[in-house]
Amino acid sequence: MPLTFELCPGRMVGGNHPCFIIAEIGQNHQGDIKIAKEMIKMAKDCGADCAKFQKSNLACRFNKQALERPYNSKNSWGKTYGDHKRHLEFSHEQYRELQKYATELGIFFTASGMDEMAVRFLDEINVPFFKVASADTNNFPYLEETAKKGRPMVVSSGMQSMETMRQVYKTIKKHNENFVILQCTSTYPLDPADVHLRVIPEYQKEFPDIPIGYSGHESGIAISVAAVALGAKVIERHVTLDKTWKGSDHAASLEPSELAELVRSIRLVETAMGSNIKKMLPSEESCHSKLGKSVVAKVKLTKGTVLTLDMLRVKVAEPMGIKAEDIFQLVGKTMKKDVEEDESIRPDVVDK
């Protein structure tokens, strides 16, 4: 049984606990705190467990040349990449405001800390868990500092190899037992051929004592639902209020109706996963009583007859006789009573 732990107060993940669904708002809020609040409420209304943002200290995350690079994309919010990122970055005070709003709505709130300074701030405001973005997964000094803070972690694995992920696992495990690794491909939007859901069971074999999840950037919900059927315990999907908005993430995001359907479908699949014990269920008894087959006499059988297979056949019979699957066990047994052709062979007419 995979490790289970409390990812958020009162909310366990792993094992048989429900899949934890993260609505990744990221920076799809367009730099507008009013839109950000609308998106938090949308995530709550759709049934997601957590609304997640992205927090950066830009000087810590980028060097000067990266921030000064001209940014002429149709998705740009400024003349330079730094201007663009500054437009989308909420202040510490705004983060506290968003956190308070989420708490009032009753949905968990966190963010990807995109650098060490951002992680320290998120620690200060007491987020329930840290999200590690794929771009930081091989940043081992960052991983160590984050893990040492003792909060649960959710770690994406886009752009990484299995060997790197083994090192990631060992690095975090030294300092923190409570973390999840997500299969992820860092392409926006993601072609289904590049999803590689089979990595999920490979992660389960490589890291059997932690929950495994999936962070998806594909269109639609089917692949994410399939990830849950494969055992994903955390699902993260980008969300938006409008896929046509400016920004590279919107095309790979779910609109409200899709997010609601994803949550509904995941909960449906979880119910359908059921038990690993195969047996006839109470709900099948009606069908079995009407159509279930049992053993009947192919010919008239008299008391004392030693049964051979060619004396027996399987039919829907009234009353129901010995189970169809037990026909071979009747061979060599002796009849205790006469039975007419086509009559049921009941347990009381043969010796034990």
Tab-separated table of N, CA and C in Angstrom, residues 158-303:
chain	number	residue	atom	x	y	z
A	158	GLY	N	8.369	17.037	-15.228
A	158	GLY	CA	8.566	17.381	-16.627
A	158	GLY	C	10.031	17.676	-16.927
A	159	MET	N	10.480	17.286	-18.112
A	159	MET	CA	11.844	17.544	-18.602
A	159	MET	C	12.919	16.743	-17.874
A	160	GLN	N	12.545	15.787	-17.031
A	160	GLN	CA	13.524	15.032	-16.247
A	160	GLN	C	13.610	13.583	-16.726
A	161	SER	N	14.723	12.939	-16.414
A	161	SER	CA	14.912	11.517	-16.706
A	161	SER	C	14.604	10.704	-15.453
A	162	MET	N	14.465	9.386	-15.624
A	162	MET	CA	14.236	8.524	-14.465
A	162	MET	C	15.424	8.587	-13.514
A	163	GLU	N	16.637	8.668	-14.049
A	163	GLU	CA	17.815	8.741	-13.170
A	163	GLU	C	17.774	10.010	-12.327
A	164	THR	N	17.402	11.129	-12.945
A	164	THR	CA	17.264	12.368	-12.175
A	164	THR	C	16.192	12.225	-11.110
A	165	MET	N	15.071	11.577	-11.467
A	165	MET	CA	13.983	11.432	-10.498
A	165	MET	C	14.384	10.524	-9.331
A	166	ARG	N	15.247	9.553	-9.592
A	166	ARG	CA	15.763	8.741	-8.472
A	166	ARG	C	16.566	9.619	-7.519
A	167	GLN	N	17.350	10.526	-8.082
A	167	GLN	CA	18.138	11.439	-7.247
A	167	GLN	C	17.227	12.421	-6.512
A	168	VAL	N	16.175	12.881	-7.194
A	168	VAL	CA	15.182	13.761	-6.559
A	168	VAL	C	14.556	13.060	-5.355
A	169	TYR	N	14.144	11.820	-5.568
A	169	TYR	CA	13.533	11.032	-4.486
A	169	TYR	C	14.468	10.930	-3.291
A	170	LYS	N	15.729	10.583	-3.536
A	170	LYS	CA	16.687	10.424	-2.435
A	170	LYS	C	16.944	11.749	-1.727
A	171	THR	N	17.040	12.822	-2.507
A	171	THR	CA	17.316	14.140	-1.931
A	171	THR	C	16.205	14.574	-0.983
A	172	ILE	N	14.963	14.448	-1.443
A	172	ILE	CA	13.837	14.874	-0.598
A	172	ILE	C	13.673	13.932	0.589
A	173	LYS	N	13.810	12.622	0.327
A	173	LYS	CA	13.541	11.615	1.356
A	173	LYS	C	14.454	11.765	2.568
A	174	LYS	N	15.656	12.285	2.357
A	174	LYS	CA	16.583	12.488	3.475
A	174	LYS	C	16.015	13.455	4.503
A	175	HIS	N	15.184	14.374	4.048
A	175	HIS	CA	14.718	15.448	4.920
A	175	HIS	C	13.207	15.440	5.150
A	176	ASN	N	12.466	14.729	4.287
A	176	ASN	CA	11.015	14.874	4.318
A	176	ASN	C	10.370	13.584	3.782
A	177	GLU	N	9.554	12.962	4.587
A	177	GLU	CA	8.891	11.713	4.194
A	177	GLU	C	7.647	11.953	3.341
A	178	ASN	N	7.081	13.143	3.436
A	178	ASN	CA	5.747	13.385	2.897
A	178	ASN	C	5.794	14.149	1.578
A	179	PHE	N	5.875	13.399	0.487
A	179	PHE	CA	5.875	14.059	-0.817
A	179	PHE	C	5.278	13.140	-1.873
A	180	VAL	N	4.847	13.768	-2.956
A	180	VAL	CA	4.232	13.102	-4.104
A	180	VAL	C	5.058	13.459	-5.330
A	181	ILE	N	5.285	12.494	-6.211
A	181	ILE	CA	5.897	12.777	-7.509
A	181	ILE	C	4.813	12.669	-8.579
A	182	LEU	N	4.767	13.665	-9.468
A	182	LEU	CA	3.786	13.691	-10.554
A	182	LEU	C	4.454	13.388	-11.885
A	183	GLN	N	3.903	12.442	-12.641
A	183	GLN	CA	4.309	12.310	-14.037
A	183	GLN	C	3.842	13.566	-14.772
A	184	CYS	N	4.729	14.101	-15.595
A	184	CYS	CA	4.428	15.370	-16.263
A	184	CYS	C	5.278	15.485	-17.515
A	185	THR	N	4.723	16.072	-18.556
A	185	THR	CA	5.471	16.455	-19.743
A	185	THR	C	5.285	17.947	-19.944
A	186	SER	N	6.374	18.688	-20.011
A	186	SER	CA	6.306	20.154	-20.041
A	186	SER	C	6.148	20.664	-21.469
A	187	THR	N	4.989	20.401	-22.047
A	187	THR	CA	4.629	20.902	-23.368
A	187	THR	C	3.232	21.499	-23.264
A	188	TYR	N	3.014	22.681	-23.885
A	188	TYR	CA	1.762	23.417	-23.701
A	188	TYR	C	1.222	23.880	-25.061
A	189	PRO	N	0.136	23.313	-25.597
A	189	PRO	CA	-0.576	22.140	-25.072
A	189	PRO	C	0.160	20.852	-25.414
A	190	LEU	N	-0.221	19.785	-24.759
A	190	LEU	CA	0.492	18.513	-24.828
A	190	LEU	C	-0.172	17.550	-25.808
A	191	ASP	N	0.618	17.050	-26.756
A	191	ASP	CA	0.132	16.024	-27.675
A	191	ASP	C	-0.025	14.709	-26.913
A	192	PRO	N	-1.128	13.987	-27.098
A	192	PRO	CA	-1.315	12.720	-26.373
A	192	PRO	C	-0.147	11.747	-26.522
A	193	ALA	N	0.525	11.768	-27.673
A	193	ALA	CA	1.649	10.840	-27.887
A	193	ALA	C	2.817	11.126	-26.954
A	194	ASP	N	2.838	12.315	-26.373
A	194	ASP	CA	3.935	12.687	-25.467
A	194	ASP	C	3.535	12.607	-23.993
A	195	VAL	N	2.368	12.072	-23.700
A	195	VAL	CA	1.900	12.002	-22.304
A	195	VAL	C	2.646	10.914	-21.522
A	196	HIS	N	2.700	9.714	-22.069
A	196	HIS	CA	3.393	8.572	-21.465
A	196	HIS	C	2.862	8.230	-20.064
A	197	LEU	N	1.595	7.879	-20.031
A	197	LEU	CA	0.980	7.472	-18.761
A	197	LEU	C	1.635	6.220	-18.176
A	198	ARG	N	2.306	5.421	-19.007
A	198	ARG	CA	2.944	4.211	-18.485
A	198	ARG	C	4.072	4.534	-17.504
A	199	VAL	N	4.497	5.790	-17.465
A	199	VAL	CA	5.495	6.176	-16.462
A	199	VAL	C	4.897	6.085	-15.050
A	200	ILE	N	3.581	6.259	-14.931
A	200	ILE	CA	2.952	6.206	-13.604
A	200	ILE	C	3.213	4.867	-12.926
A	201	PRO	N	2.903	3.709	-13.564
A	201	PRO	CA	3.239	2.447	-12.897
A	201	PRO	C	4.740	2.231	-12.717
A	202	GLU	N	5.564	2.823	-13.589
A	202	GLU	CA	7.016	2.718	-13.381
A	202	GLU	C	7.434	3.477	-12.130
A	203	TYR	N	6.875	4.667	-11.943
A	203	TYR	CA	7.137	5.414	-10.709
A	203	TYR	C	6.651	4.631	-9.488
A	204	GLN	N	5.501	3.988	-9.616
A	204	GLN	CA	4.968	3.208	-8.496
A	204	GLN	C	5.923	2.076	-8.113
A	205	LYS	N	6.587	1.489	-9.112
A	205	LYS	CA	7.570	0.438	-8.827
A	205	LYS	C	8.861	1.025	-8.260
A	206	GLU	N	9.314	2.141	-8.815
A	206	GLU	CA	10.564	2.761	-8.362
A	206	GLU	C	10.444	3.357	-6.962
A	207	PHE	N	9.275	3.929	-6.685
A	207	PHE	CA	9.077	4.659	-5.426
A	207	PHE	C	7.825	4.144	-4.727
A	208	PRO	N	7.843	2.917	-4.226
A	208	PRO	CA	6.616	2.284	-3.727
A	208	PRO	C	6.092	2.855	-2.413
A	209	ASP	N	6.889	3.694	-1.748
A	209	ASP	CA	6.456	4.211	-0.449
A	209	ASP	C	5.986	5.657	-0.505
A	210	ILE	N	5.749	6.191	-1.724
A	210	ILE	CA	5.151	7.524	-1.835
A	210	ILE	C	4.009	7.475	-2.845
A	211	PRO	N	3.023	8.357	-2.704
A	211	PRO	CA	1.966	8.422	-3.725
A	211	PRO	C	2.518	8.998	-5.030
A	212	ILE	N	1.939	8.559	-6.127
A	212	ILE	CA	2.301	9.061	-7.457
A	212	ILE	C	1.074	9.742	-8.058
A	213	GLY	N	1.308	10.827	-8.788
A	213	GLY	CA	0.196	11.543	-9.397
A	213	GLY	C	0.498	11.936	-10.827
A	214	TYR	N	-0.291	12.865	-11.347
A	214	TYR	CA	-0.169	13.270	-12.751
A	214	TYR	C	-0.485	14.750	-12.884
A	215	SER	N	0.391	15.470	-13.585
A	215	SER	CA	0.152	16.867	-13.941
A	215	SER	C	0.039	16.936	-15.453
A	216	GLY	N	-1.130	17.327	-15.947
A	216	GLY	CA	-1.389	17.257	-17.378
A	216	GLY	C	-1.553	18.613	-18.033
A	217	HIS	N	-1.117	18.698	-19.285
A	217	HIS	CA	-1.275	19.925	-20.069
A	217	HIS	C	-1.955	19.642	-21.399
A	218	GLU	N	-2.622	18.486	-21.477
A	218	GLU	CA	-3.293	18.100	-22.715
A	218	GLU	C	-4.676	18.748	-22.809
A	219	SER	N	-5.271	18.653	-23.984
A	219	SER	CA	-6.648	19.117	-24.156
A	219	SER	C	-7.600	18.056	-23.605
A	220	GLY	N	-8.717	18.517	-23.048
A	220	GLY	CA	-9.733	17.589	-22.577
A	220	GLY	C	-9.383	16.922	-21.263
A	221	ILE	N	-10.234	15.974	-20.862
A	221	ILE	CA	-10.096	15.372	-19.536
A	221	ILE	C	-9.808	13.873	-19.566
A	222	ALA	N	-9.943	13.236	-20.726
A	222	ALA	CA	-9.885	11.765	-20.776
A	222	ALA	C	-8.566	11.219	-20.250
A	223	ILE	N	-7.449	11.842	-20.622
A	223	ILE	CA	-6.139	11.337	-20.220
A	223	ILE	C	-5.950	11.460	-18.711
A	224	SER	N	-6.408	12.550	-18.141
A	224	SER	CA	-6.295	12.721	-16.687
A	224	SER	C	-7.139	11.699	-15.933
A	225	VAL	N	-8.306	11.398	-16.464
A	225	VAL	CA	-9.155	10.368	-15.851
A	225	VAL	C	-8.464	9.008	-15.942
A	226	ALA	N	-7.835	8.736	-17.086
A	226	ALA	CA	-7.102	7.480	-17.246
A	226	ALA	C	-5.950	7.394	-16.247
A	227	ALA	N	-5.316	8.521	-15.956
A	227	ALA	CA	-4.225	8.528	-14.970
A	227	ALA	C	-4.730	8.080	-13.602
A	228	VAL	N	-5.936	8.494	-13.251
A	228	VAL	CA	-6.523	8.073	-11.974
A	228	VAL	C	-6.770	6.572	-11.976
A	229	ALA	N	-7.254	6.042	-13.114
A	229	ALA	CA	-7.470	4.602	-13.211
A	229	ALA	C	-6.162	3.831	-13.066
A	230	LEU	N	-5.044	4.461	-13.450
A	230	LEU	CA	-3.729	3.836	-13.295
A	230	LEU	C	-3.156	4.006	-11.894
A	231	GLY	N	-3.859	4.756	-11.053
A	231	GLY	CA	-3.424	4.874	-9.668
A	231	GLY	C	-2.928	6.242	-9.254
A	232	ALA	N	-3.088	7.264	-10.092
A	232	ALA	CA	-2.659	8.609	-9.706
A	232	ALA	C	-3.456	9.093	-8.495
A	233	LYS	N	-2.758	9.554	-7.471
A	233	LYS	CA	-3.392	9.995	-6.224
A	233	LYS	C	-3.527	11.509	-6.129
A	234	VAL	N	-2.845	12.217	-7.034
A	234	VAL	CA	-2.972	13.673	-7.142
A	234	VAL	C	-3.072	13.990	-8.633
A	235	ILE	N	-4.022	14.835	-8.994
A	235	ILE	CA	-4.150	15.311	-10.369
A	235	ILE	C	-4.057	16.831	-10.347
A	236	GLU	N	-3.199	17.361	-11.204
A	236	GLU	CA	-3.071	18.814	-11.351
A	236	GLU	C	-3.370	19.186	-12.797
A	237	ARG	N	-4.282	20.144	-12.980
A	237	ARG	CA	-4.585	20.657	-14.314
A	237	ARG	C	-4.675	22.173	-14.278
A	238	HIS	N	-4.092	22.820	-15.288
A	238	HIS	CA	-4.249	24.261	-15.443
A	238	HIS	C	-5.716	24.582	-15.734
A	239	VAL	N	-6.177	25.696	-15.208
A	239	VAL	CA	-7.555	26.115	-15.431
A	239	VAL	C	-7.581	27.566	-15.910
A	240	THR	N	-8.654	27.916	-16.584
A	240	THR	CA	-8.825	29.268	-17.102
A	240	THR	C	-10.307	29.601	-17.137
A	241	LEU	N	-10.615	30.868	-17.224
A	241	LEU	CA	-11.998	31.289	-17.440
A	241	LEU	C	-12.305	31.412	-18.931
A	242	ASP	N	-11.238	31.483	-19.760
A	242	ASP	CA	-11.449	31.664	-21.194
A	242	ASP	C	-10.173	31.261	-21.933
A	243	LYS	N	-10.244	30.207	-22.735
A	243	LYS	CA	-9.060	29.713	-23.427
A	243	LYS	C	-8.518	30.690	-24.471
A	244	THR	N	-9.321	31.685	-24.867
A	244	THR	CA	-8.877	32.624	-25.895
A	244	THR	C	-8.105	33.801	-25.307
A	245	TRP	N	-7.988	33.869	-23.985
A	245	TRP	CA	-7.279	34.984	-23.358
A	245	TRP	C	-5.792	34.949	-23.728
A	246	LYS	N	-5.157	36.108	-23.579
A	246	LYS	CA	-3.723	36.228	-23.839
A	246	LYS	C	-2.933	35.448	-22.793
A	247	GLY	N	-1.982	34.653	-23.271
A	247	GLY	CA	-1.161	33.861	-22.358
A	247	GLY	C	-0.971	32.456	-22.909
A	248	SER	N	0.241	31.939	-22.797
A	248	SER	CA	0.561	30.650	-23.427
A	248	SER	C	-0.075	29.467	-22.722
A	249	ASP	N	-0.490	29.632	-21.473
A	249	ASP	CA	-1.052	28.499	-20.728
A	249	ASP	C	-2.537	28.268	-20.995
A	250	HIS	N	-3.235	29.273	-21.501
A	250	HIS	CA	-4.693	29.164	-21.609
A	250	HIS	C	-5.140	28.024	-22.525
A	251	ALA	N	-4.415	27.827	-23.627
A	251	ALA	CA	-4.801	26.781	-24.576
A	251	ALA	C	-4.697	25.385	-23.973
A	252	ALA	N	-3.827	25.241	-22.970
A	252	ALA	CA	-3.638	23.939	-22.320
A	252	ALA	C	-4.427	23.835	-21.017
A	253	SER	N	-5.361	24.736	-20.827
A	253	SER	CA	-6.107	24.807	-19.573
A	253	SER	C	-7.549	24.346	-19.752
A	254	LEU	N	-8.175	24.012	-18.636
A	254	LEU	CA	-9.576	23.602	-18.635
A	254	LEU	C	-10.460	24.789	-18.277
A	255	GLU	N	-11.526	24.968	-19.041
A	255	GLU	CA	-12.537	25.958	-18.680
A	255	GLU	C	-13.448	25.367	-17.598
A	256	PRO	N	-14.277	26.195	-16.958
A	256	PRO	CA	-15.062	25.710	-15.814
A	256	PRO	C	-15.862	24.441	-16.072
A	257	SER	N	-16.531	24.353	-17.213
A	257	SER	CA	-17.341	23.162	-17.475
A	257	SER	C	-16.466	21.910	-17.568
A	258	GLU	N	-15.262	22.067	-18.122
A	258	GLU	CA	-14.344	20.927	-18.232
A	258	GLU	C	-13.799	20.519	-16.875
A	259	LEU	N	-13.458	21.495	-16.052
A	259	LEU	CA	-12.963	21.177	-14.711
A	259	LEU	C	-14.030	20.453	-13.905
A	260	ALA	N	-15.273	20.935	-13.983
A	260	ALA	CA	-16.369	20.278	-13.264
A	260	ALA	C	-16.552	18.846	-13.745
A	261	GLU	N	-16.456	18.634	-15.062
A	261	GLU	CA	-16.592	17.286	-15.607
A	261	GLU	C	-15.409	16.408	-15.214
A	262	LEU	N	-14.213	16.985	-15.155
A	262	LEU	CA	-13.045	16.221	-14.705
A	262	LEU	C	-13.241	15.722	-13.281
A	263	VAL	N	-13.663	16.613	-12.396
A	263	VAL	CA	-13.888	16.220	-10.999
A	263	VAL	C	-14.954	15.131	-10.931
A	264	ARG	N	-16.059	15.330	-11.646
A	264	ARG	CA	-17.136	14.333	-11.632
A	264	ARG	C	-16.637	12.988	-12.144
A	265	SER	N	-15.873	13.007	-13.229
A	265	SER	CA	-15.400	11.767	-13.837
A	265	SER	C	-14.389	11.053	-12.947
A	266	ILE	N	-13.516	11.816	-12.296
A	266	ILE	CA	-12.543	11.206	-11.379
A	266	ILE	C	-13.264	10.519	-10.231
A	267	ARG	N	-14.247	11.190	-9.663
A	267	ARG	CA	-14.983	10.580	-8.541
A	267	ARG	C	-15.752	9.339	-9.004
A	268	LEU	N	-16.253	9.380	-10.242
A	268	LEU	CA	-16.952	8.220	-10.798
A	268	LEU	C	-15.990	7.042	-10.971
A	269	VAL	N	-14.817	7.314	-11.522
A	269	VAL	CA	-13.819	6.264	-11.721
A	269	VAL	C	-13.362	5.690	-10.379
A	270	GLU	N	-13.174	6.562	-9.393
A	270	GLU	CA	-12.761	6.070	-8.076
A	270	GLU	C	-13.795	5.105	-7.496
A	271	THR	N	-15.066	5.454	-7.665
A	271	THR	CA	-16.122	4.550	-7.205
A	271	THR	C	-16.063	3.234	-7.974
A	272	ALA	N	-15.838	3.339	-9.292
A	272	ALA	CA	-15.816	2.140	-10.130
A	272	ALA	C	-14.599	1.260	-9.873
A	273	MET	N	-13.509	1.819	-9.356
A	273	MET	CA	-12.319	1.014	-9.083
A	273	MET	C	-12.633	-0.081	-8.068
A	274	GLY	N	-13.444	0.234	-7.072
A	274	GLY	CA	-13.967	-0.760	-6.148
A	274	GLY	C	-12.915	-1.619	-5.484
A	275	SER	N	-13.213	-2.932	-5.416
A	275	SER	CA	-12.380	-3.904	-4.707
A	275	SER	C	-11.596	-4.754	-5.703
A	276	ASN	N	-10.470	-5.314	-5.234
A	276	ASN	CA	-9.715	-6.242	-6.090
A	276	ASN	C	-10.153	-7.688	-5.887
A	277	ILE	N	-11.201	-7.908	-5.124
A	277	ILE	CA	-11.736	-9.253	-4.888
A	277	ILE	C	-12.845	-9.516	-5.904
A	278	LYS	N	-12.681	-10.558	-6.709
A	278	LYS	CA	-13.687	-10.892	-7.712
A	278	LYS	C	-14.657	-11.918	-7.137
A	279	LYS	N	-15.922	-11.546	-7.111
A	279	LYS	CA	-16.979	-12.436	-6.627
A	279	LYS	C	-18.305	-11.954	-7.191
A	280	MET	N	-19.335	-12.821	-7.099
A	280	MET	CA	-20.658	-12.375	-7.523
A	280	MET	C	-21.188	-11.394	-6.486
A	281	LEU	N	-21.687	-10.282	-6.977
A	281	LEU	CA	-22.147	-9.217	-6.097
A	281	LEU	C	-23.652	-9.298	-5.869
A	282	PRO	N	-24.125	-8.731	-4.758
A	282	PRO	CA	-25.572	-8.716	-4.506
A	282	PRO	C	-26.369	-8.121	-5.669
A	283	SER	N	-25.783	-7.101	-6.335
A	283	SER	CA	-26.506	-6.471	-7.446
A	283	SER	C	-26.660	-7.406	-8.644
A	284	GLU	N	-25.868	-8.489	-8.697
A	284	GLU	CA	-25.935	-9.435	-9.811
A	284	GLU	C	-26.908	-10.584	-9.550
A	285	GLU	N	-27.432	-10.675	-8.333
A	285	GLU	CA	-28.242	-11.831	-7.974
A	285	GLU	C	-29.515	-11.938	-8.809
A	286	SER	N	-30.110	-10.811	-9.151
A	286	SER	CA	-31.329	-10.829	-9.955
A	286	SER	C	-31.064	-11.433	-11.328
A	287	CYS	N	-29.954	-10.996	-11.966
A	287	CYS	CA	-29.586	-11.541	-13.277
A	287	CYS	C	-29.247	-13.023	-13.170
A	288	HIS	N	-28.547	-13.387	-12.097
A	288	HIS	CA	-28.136	-14.779	-11.928
A	288	HIS	C	-29.335	-15.692	-11.727
A	289	SER	N	-30.313	-15.224	-10.954
A	289	SER	CA	-31.487	-16.063	-10.703
A	289	SER	C	-32.306	-16.293	-11.980
A	290	LYS	N	-32.196	-15.362	-12.932
A	290	LYS	CA	-32.955	-15.470	-14.174
A	290	LYS	C	-32.172	-16.182	-15.278
A	291	LEU	N	-30.859	-15.915	-15.357
A	291	LEU	CA	-30.074	-16.401	-16.493
A	291	LEU	C	-28.878	-17.260	-16.105
A	292	GLY	N	-28.600	-17.384	-14.809
A	292	GLY	CA	-27.470	-18.189	-14.378
A	292	GLY	C	-27.669	-19.659	-14.738
A	293	LYS	N	-26.640	-20.310	-15.235
A	293	LYS	CA	-26.759	-21.691	-15.704
A	293	LYS	C	-26.299	-22.688	-14.647
A	294	SER	N	-26.891	-23.890	-14.718
A	294	SER	CA	-26.529	-24.957	-13.796
A	294	SER	C	-26.602	-26.298	-14.530
A	295	VAL	N	-26.275	-27.381	-13.823
A	295	VAL	CA	-26.154	-28.705	-14.453
A	295	VAL	C	-27.521	-29.397	-14.497
A	296	VAL	N	-27.837	-29.969	-15.673
A	296	VAL	CA	-29.063	-30.768	-15.829
A	296	VAL	C	-28.680	-32.145	-16.410
A	297	ALA	N	-29.629	-33.051	-16.320
A	297	ALA	CA	-29.412	-34.399	-16.865
A	297	ALA	C	-29.612	-34.391	-18.379
A	298	LYS	N	-28.626	-34.858	-19.106
A	298	LYS	CA	-28.742	-34.949	-20.558
A	298	LYS	C	-29.616	-36.144	-20.956
A	299	VAL	N	-29.600	-37.154	-20.099
A	299	VAL	CA	-30.441	-38.348	-20.285
A	299	VAL	C	-31.077	-38.683	-18.948
A	300	LYS	N	-32.050	-39.600	-18.967
A	300	LYS	CA	-32.640	-40.035	-17.702
A	300	LYS	C	-31.572	-40.764	-16.888
A	301	LEU	N	-31.489	-40.397	-15.587
A	301	LEU	CA	-30.493	-40.979	-14.690
A	301	LEU	C	-31.211	-41.717	-13.568
A	302	THR	N	-30.838	-42.974	-13.369
A	302	THR	CA	-31.471	-43.766	-12.307
A	302	THR	C	-30.555	-43.846	-11.100
A	303	LYS	N	-31.182	-44.133	-9.982
A	303	LYS	CA	-30.429	-44.293	-8.736
A	303	LYS	C	-29.329	-45.325	-8.938
